[in-house]
Amino acid sequence: RDVSDLAMRLHSTALLGGFDGVAAGPAGGAAASGPYVPARRVLLDAQQTQGLEILGTFARRNGQMQMDLSFGNKSGAAIGDFAIQFNKNTFGIMPSAPLGLGPVPPMSAVETSLPLAVGGPAMAMQPPTNVQIAVKSSAGIFYFQTQYSLHILFEESGGCDQGQFLRMWKALPDTSQNPHTIRGVRFASMDEMRDRLHMNNVFTVAQRSVAGATHFYTTSKLCDGTMLFSEIKVADNLQLAVVTTKSSNGPAVGLYQAAISDICTAA
C-alpha cells in the first residue's frame, strides 16, 4: 500500500513551470557498468533450422548501433556461408558491413557483433521497432522477426538548453500516452541514475527536489531528428519513478518510456 500511495503522489505532483534556481544536468557521467544492453533472446530455434540456433540482442556503444549475435551449431556437421539481410523497417535500419562469420563447427557456438546503420529502405512497421530478418547459411535460408529497444536510436547530440526545453514543453500538446510508472528502480543514488541515463543518451537538462521526490527534466533525439522531452519524477527512497513525455511523434512516446523503464530497472 505504501508503494501505491507513493505512486499516486508522484502522478499528482504538478508539472514544471520554470527552472529558476534549478541545477542543470551534468556534462557527462561515468557509470562503470556501461550502456544498457538487453538480454539476448532466442531468434531461431535449432529444432526448426536443422541444428542452427541464433541468439541475439541490439545495443548502442560509442555511437554505433550493433546487433550482438551468437550462432550455435547443434548438428553433426559444420555450418558456414553466412549472410544476413534486413527487410524494410520503420527507421531503415540495416547492416553496415557483412556478417563476417566463418564456419561454426559441430556442437559449438560463435559470437559476433554486426554493425548497423540507418538509411536503408523504410516502411512503417507495427510496432515501429519490429524488424524482419533473413539469415542465409549452408543449412538453408531462415527467417525471423524481432524487436529492438528504442534506445539504440538515441543520438549523442540529443541534449538542449533549459530555455529550449521549456519552450517545447509548453508548445507541445499533451499526448494520449499516460504517465508511465517504473517499479523496481535499480539505482543506489540520484547521481547514479542521472549518469546512467546520460550514458544511454538521455540528457538531463535540469533537476530539482519537490515534495519528497527528485525531478529530472530530460531530452533525447532519435536518428530521424525526433525530439522527446520528459519529466522523470523519482521517489527519494528510489522505490519507483514516474515518467511523462511529450513529442511531436506521438507513436514514439510509449516506446520511449518503455526504453527509459528498461534502462532504470536493468540489473
GROMACS .gro file of C-alpha atoms in nm:
model
  267
    1ARG     CA    1   0.000   0.000   0.000
    2ASP     CA    2   0.288   0.237   0.078
    3VAL     CA    3   0.420   0.194  -0.277
    4SER     CA    4   0.073   0.257  -0.424
    5ASP     CA    5   0.036   0.575  -0.219
    6LEU     CA    6   0.380   0.689  -0.331
    7ALA     CA    7   0.292   0.630  -0.696
    8MET     CA    8  -0.025   0.834  -0.657
    9ARG     CA    9   0.171   1.127  -0.512
   10LEU     CA   10   0.424   1.116  -0.795
   11HIS     CA   11   0.146   1.114  -1.055
   12SER     CA   12  -0.028   1.409  -0.891
   13THR     CA   13   0.275   1.635  -0.849
   14ALA     CA   14   0.239   1.948  -1.063
   15LEU     CA   15   0.443   1.958  -1.382
   16LEU     CA   16   0.720   2.208  -1.425
   17GLY     CA   17   0.656   2.576  -1.464
   18GLY     CA   18   1.010   2.706  -1.483
   19PHE     CA   19   1.371   2.639  -1.397
   20ASP     CA   20   1.456   2.933  -1.170
   21GLY     CA   21   1.724   2.820  -0.928
   22VAL     CA   22   1.726   2.465  -1.061
   23ALA     CA   23   2.059   2.294  -1.117
   24ALA     CA   24   2.147   2.194  -1.471
   25GLY     CA   25   2.236   1.837  -1.552
   26PRO     CA   26   2.599   1.725  -1.584
   27ALA     CA   27   2.806   1.739  -1.899
   28GLY     CA   28   2.855   1.366  -1.858
   29GLY     CA   29   2.870   1.089  -1.604
   30ALA     CA   30   3.090   0.786  -1.555
   31ALA     CA   31   2.870   0.493  -1.461
   32ALA     CA   32   3.104   0.194  -1.455
   33SER     CA   33   2.859  -0.068  -1.576
   34GLY     CA   34   2.833   0.068  -1.931
   35PRO     CA   35   2.532   0.139  -2.152
   36TYR     CA   36   2.216  -0.067  -2.130
   37VAL     CA   37   2.215  -0.387  -2.336
   38PRO     CA   38   1.901  -0.606  -2.321
   39ALA     CA   39   1.946  -0.976  -2.254
   40ARG     CA   40   1.986  -1.194  -2.561
   41ARG     CA   41   1.682  -1.385  -2.676
   42VAL     CA   42   1.634  -1.689  -2.897
   43LEU     CA   43   1.579  -1.568  -3.254
   44LEU     CA   44   1.599  -1.905  -3.427
   45ASP     CA   45   1.545  -2.242  -3.258
   46ALA     CA   46   1.775  -2.529  -3.357
   47GLN     CA   47   1.481  -2.769  -3.381
   48GLN     CA   48   1.335  -2.562  -3.665
   49THR     CA   49   1.657  -2.491  -3.856
   50GLN     CA   50   1.841  -2.823  -3.896
   51GLY     CA   51   2.063  -2.751  -3.599
   52LEU     CA   52   2.130  -2.376  -3.630
   53GLU     CA   53   2.042  -2.172  -3.322
   54ILE     CA   54   2.070  -1.793  -3.316
   55LEU     CA   55   2.056  -1.578  -3.005
   56GLY     CA   56   2.067  -1.200  -3.030
   57THR     CA   57   2.008  -0.855  -2.893
   58PHE     CA   58   2.057  -0.493  -3.002
   59ALA     CA   59   2.294  -0.241  -2.844
   60ARG     CA   60   2.442   0.106  -2.890
   61ARG     CA   61   2.807   0.153  -2.798
   62ASN     CA   62   3.017   0.462  -2.861
   63GLY     CA   63   2.761   0.600  -3.105
   64GLN     CA   64   2.740   0.276  -3.304
   65MET     CA   65   2.428   0.061  -3.329
   66GLN     CA   66   2.507  -0.309  -3.316
   67MET     CA   67   2.334  -0.644  -3.317
   68ASP     CA   68   2.510  -0.889  -3.084
   69LEU     CA   69   2.464  -1.241  -3.217
   70SER     CA   70   2.552  -1.592  -3.109
   71PHE     CA   71   2.541  -1.866  -3.374
   72GLY     CA   72   2.515  -2.213  -3.224
   73ASN     CA   73   2.555  -2.532  -3.424
   74LYS     CA   74   2.376  -2.829  -3.269
   75SER     CA   75   2.411  -3.051  -3.577
   76GLY     CA   76   2.678  -3.305  -3.668
   77ALA     CA   77   2.837  -3.101  -3.950
   78ALA     CA   78   2.991  -2.756  -3.977
   79ILE     CA   79   2.760  -2.470  -4.083
   80GLY     CA   80   2.903  -2.180  -4.283
   81ASP     CA   81   2.847  -1.944  -4.577
   82PHE     CA   82   2.657  -1.698  -4.358
   83ALA     CA   83   2.486  -1.383  -4.480
   84ILE     CA   84   2.219  -1.162  -4.326
   85GLN     CA   85   1.959  -0.923  -4.467
   86PHE     CA   86   1.708  -0.688  -4.303
   87ASN     CA   87   1.368  -0.627  -4.457
   88LYS     CA   88   1.227  -0.275  -4.487
   89ASN     CA   89   1.156  -0.134  -4.142
   90THR     CA   90   1.034   0.185  -3.978
   91PHE     CA   91   1.370   0.359  -3.936
   92GLY     CA   92   1.554   0.197  -4.227
   93ILE     CA   93   1.794   0.005  -4.003
   94MET     CA   94   2.029  -0.218  -4.200
   95PRO     CA   95   2.370  -0.388  -4.161
   96SER     CA   96   2.656  -0.152  -4.243
   97ALA     CA   97   2.904  -0.437  -4.302
   98PRO     CA   98   2.891  -0.805  -4.398
   99LEU     CA   99   2.825  -1.057  -4.124
  100GLY     CA  100   3.189  -1.165  -4.125
  101LEU     CA  101   3.133  -1.505  -3.966
  102GLY     CA  102   3.332  -1.816  -4.054
  103PRO     CA  103   3.212  -2.176  -4.032
  104VAL     CA  104   3.070  -2.287  -3.697
  105PRO     CA  105   3.195  -2.636  -3.602
  106PRO     CA  106   2.950  -2.902  -3.480
  107MET     CA  107   2.828  -2.868  -3.121
  108SER     CA  108   2.983  -2.524  -3.071
  109ALA     CA  109   2.888  -2.157  -3.085
  110VAL     CA  110   3.048  -1.841  -3.223
  111GLU     CA  111   2.968  -1.485  -3.121
  112THR     CA  112   2.985  -1.173  -3.336
  113SER     CA  113   2.866  -0.811  -3.339
  114LEU     CA  114   2.704  -0.683  -3.656
  115PRO     CA  115   2.735  -0.303  -3.706
  116LEU     CA  116   2.410  -0.133  -3.806
  117ALA     CA  117   2.319   0.198  -3.967
  118VAL     CA  118   2.009   0.386  -4.071
  119GLY     CA  119   1.937   0.491  -4.427
  120GLY     CA  120   1.809   0.165  -4.572
  121PRO     CA  121   1.465   0.109  -4.726
  122ALA     CA  122   1.195   0.225  -4.484
  123MET     CA  123   0.841   0.102  -4.428
  124ALA     CA  124   0.614   0.160  -4.131
  125MET     CA  125   0.600  -0.146  -3.904
  126GLN     CA  126   0.377  -0.240  -3.612
  127PRO     CA  127   0.513  -0.199  -3.360
  128PRO     CA  128   0.757   0.057  -3.504
  129THR     CA  129   1.056  -0.128  -3.354
  130ASN     CA  130   0.976  -0.456  -3.530
  131VAL     CA  131   1.228  -0.582  -3.785
  132GLN     CA  132   1.216  -0.886  -4.014
  133ILE     CA  133   1.548  -1.059  -4.082
  134ALA     CA  134   1.669  -1.333  -4.318
  135VAL     CA  135   1.980  -1.542  -4.246
  136LYS     CA  136   2.141  -1.749  -4.521
  137SER     CA  137   2.372  -2.038  -4.439
  138SER     CA  138   2.484  -2.374  -4.571
  139ALA     CA  139   2.199  -2.522  -4.367
  140GLY     CA  140   1.940  -2.316  -4.555
  141ILE     CA  141   1.772  -1.974  -4.551
  142PHE     CA  142   1.576  -1.891  -4.239
  143TYR     CA  143   1.350  -1.600  -4.149
  144PHE     CA  144   1.255  -1.445  -3.817
  145GLN     CA  145   1.134  -1.118  -3.673
  146THR     CA  146   1.226  -0.945  -3.352
  147GLN     CA  147   1.203  -0.608  -3.182
  148TYR     CA  148   1.473  -0.372  -3.059
  149SER     CA  149   1.465  -0.125  -2.772
  150LEU     CA  150   1.418   0.231  -2.898
  151HIS     CA  151   1.725   0.342  -2.701
  152ILE     CA  152   1.958   0.218  -2.977
  153LEU     CA  153   1.827   0.511  -3.185
  154PHE     CA  154   1.905   0.778  -2.922
  155GLU     CA  155   2.172   1.005  -3.068
  156GLU     CA  156   2.466   1.159  -2.885
  157SER     CA  157   2.351   1.510  -2.991
  158GLY     CA  158   2.014   1.487  -2.812
  159GLY     CA  159   2.069   1.749  -2.542
  160CYS     CA  160   1.926   2.101  -2.532
  161ASP     CA  161   1.934   2.406  -2.304
  162GLN     CA  162   1.674   2.485  -2.040
  163GLY     CA  163   1.510   2.759  -2.245
  164GLN     CA  164   1.450   2.531  -2.541
  165PHE     CA  165   1.312   2.261  -2.313
  166LEU     CA  166   1.061   2.497  -2.156
  167ARG     CA  167   0.950   2.639  -2.491
  168MET     CA  168   0.895   2.294  -2.639
  169TRP     CA  169   0.724   2.156  -2.328
  170LYS     CA  170   0.474   2.439  -2.333
  171ALA     CA  171   0.424   2.426  -2.712
  172LEU     CA  172   0.374   2.051  -2.748
  173PRO     CA  173   0.023   1.922  -2.674
  174ASP     CA  174  -0.036   1.658  -2.412
  175THR     CA  175  -0.015   1.320  -2.578
  176SER     CA  176  -0.253   1.032  -2.531
  177GLN     CA  177   0.026   0.843  -2.354
  178ASN     CA  178  -0.042   0.831  -1.982
  179PRO     CA  179   0.242   0.886  -1.734
  180HIS     CA  180   0.434   0.561  -1.706
  181THR     CA  181   0.516   0.418  -1.363
  182ILE     CA  182   0.854   0.245  -1.324
  183ARG     CA  183   0.877  -0.002  -1.038
  184GLY     CA  184   1.197  -0.170  -0.926
  185VAL     CA  185   1.438   0.116  -0.999
  186ARG     CA  186   1.785  -0.031  -0.953
  187PHE     CA  187   1.996   0.273  -0.867
  188ALA     CA  188   2.163   0.344  -0.533
  189SER     CA  189   2.152   0.722  -0.573
  190MET     CA  190   2.009   1.001  -0.786
  191ASP     CA  191   2.358   1.072  -0.920
  192GLU     CA  192   2.391   0.714  -1.041
  193MET     CA  193   2.053   0.736  -1.213
  194ARG     CA  194   2.139   1.065  -1.385
  195ASP     CA  195   2.474   0.928  -1.502
  196ARG     CA  196   2.324   0.604  -1.634
  197LEU     CA  197   2.058   0.795  -1.826
  198HIS     CA  198   2.329   1.017  -1.973
  199MET     CA  199   2.533   0.713  -2.076
  200ASN     CA  200   2.230   0.599  -2.277
  201ASN     CA  201   2.182   0.942  -2.441
  202VAL     CA  202   1.901   1.057  -2.214
  203PHE     CA  203   2.032   1.402  -2.125
  204THR     CA  204   1.941   1.584  -1.804
  205VAL     CA  205   1.856   1.948  -1.872
  206ALA     CA  206   1.780   2.022  -1.506
  207GLN     CA  207   1.680   1.855  -1.182
  208ARG     CA  208   1.522   1.965  -0.858
  209SER     CA  209   1.371   1.825  -0.540
  210VAL     CA  210   0.993   1.858  -0.500
  211ALA     CA  211   0.767   1.702  -0.231
  212GLY     CA  212   0.978   1.401  -0.142
  213ALA     CA  213   1.096   1.331  -0.495
  214THR     CA  214   1.369   1.432  -0.738
  215HIS     CA  215   1.251   1.557  -1.077
  216PHE     CA  216   1.475   1.506  -1.380
  217TYR     CA  217   1.395   1.705  -1.695
  218THR     CA  218   1.546   1.516  -1.985
  219THR     CA  219   1.573   1.513  -2.362
  220SER     CA  220   1.663   1.258  -2.627
  221LYS     CA  221   1.681   1.271  -3.006
  222LEU     CA  222   1.606   0.982  -3.239
  223CYS     CA  223   1.800   0.912  -3.557
  224ASP     CA  224   1.526   1.077  -3.765
  225GLY     CA  225   1.554   1.402  -3.568
  226THR     CA  226   1.252   1.341  -3.343
  227MET     CA  227   1.299   1.511  -3.005
  228LEU     CA  228   1.149   1.367  -2.687
  229PHE     CA  229   1.109   1.579  -2.373
  230SER     CA  230   1.046   1.410  -2.039
  231GLU     CA  231   0.988   1.478  -1.674
  232ILE     CA  232   1.105   1.182  -1.464
  233LYS     CA  233   0.990   1.201  -1.103
  234VAL     CA  234   1.182   0.967  -0.874
  235ALA     CA  235   1.081   0.895  -0.514
  236ASP     CA  236   1.355   0.987  -0.270
  237ASN     CA  237   1.367   0.625  -0.149
  238LEU     CA  238   1.428   0.515  -0.512
  239GLN     CA  239   1.144   0.262  -0.494
  240LEU     CA  240   0.978   0.385  -0.810
  241ALA     CA  241   0.961   0.662  -1.068
  242VAL     CA  242   0.702   0.817  -1.299
  243VAL     CA  243   0.796   0.939  -1.646
  244THR     CA  244   0.583   1.176  -1.856
  245THR     CA  245   0.692   1.255  -2.212
  246LYS     CA  246   0.597   1.499  -2.485
  247SER     CA  247   0.696   1.476  -2.851
  248SER     CA  248   0.573   1.570  -3.196
  249ASN     CA  249   0.594   1.196  -3.272
  250GLY     CA  250   0.312   1.056  -3.059
  251PRO     CA  251   0.362   0.687  -3.152
  252ALA     CA  252   0.723   0.705  -3.027
  253VAL     CA  253   0.627   0.816  -2.676
  254GLY     CA  254   0.521   0.476  -2.542
  255LEU     CA  255   0.830   0.306  -2.687
  256TYR     CA  256   1.050   0.580  -2.543
  257GLN     CA  257   0.902   0.546  -2.196
  258ALA     CA  258   0.941   0.168  -2.214
  259ALA     CA  259   1.311   0.216  -2.300
  260ILE     CA  260   1.355   0.454  -2.005
  261SER     CA  261   1.193   0.193  -1.782
  262ASP     CA  262   1.426  -0.079  -1.910
  263ILE     CA  263   1.733   0.140  -1.851
  264CYS     CA  264   1.620   0.217  -1.495
  265THR     CA  265   1.540  -0.142  -1.398
  266ALA     CA  266   1.825  -0.330  -1.570
  267ALA     CA  267   2.049  -0.531  -1.339
   0.00000   0.00000   0.00000
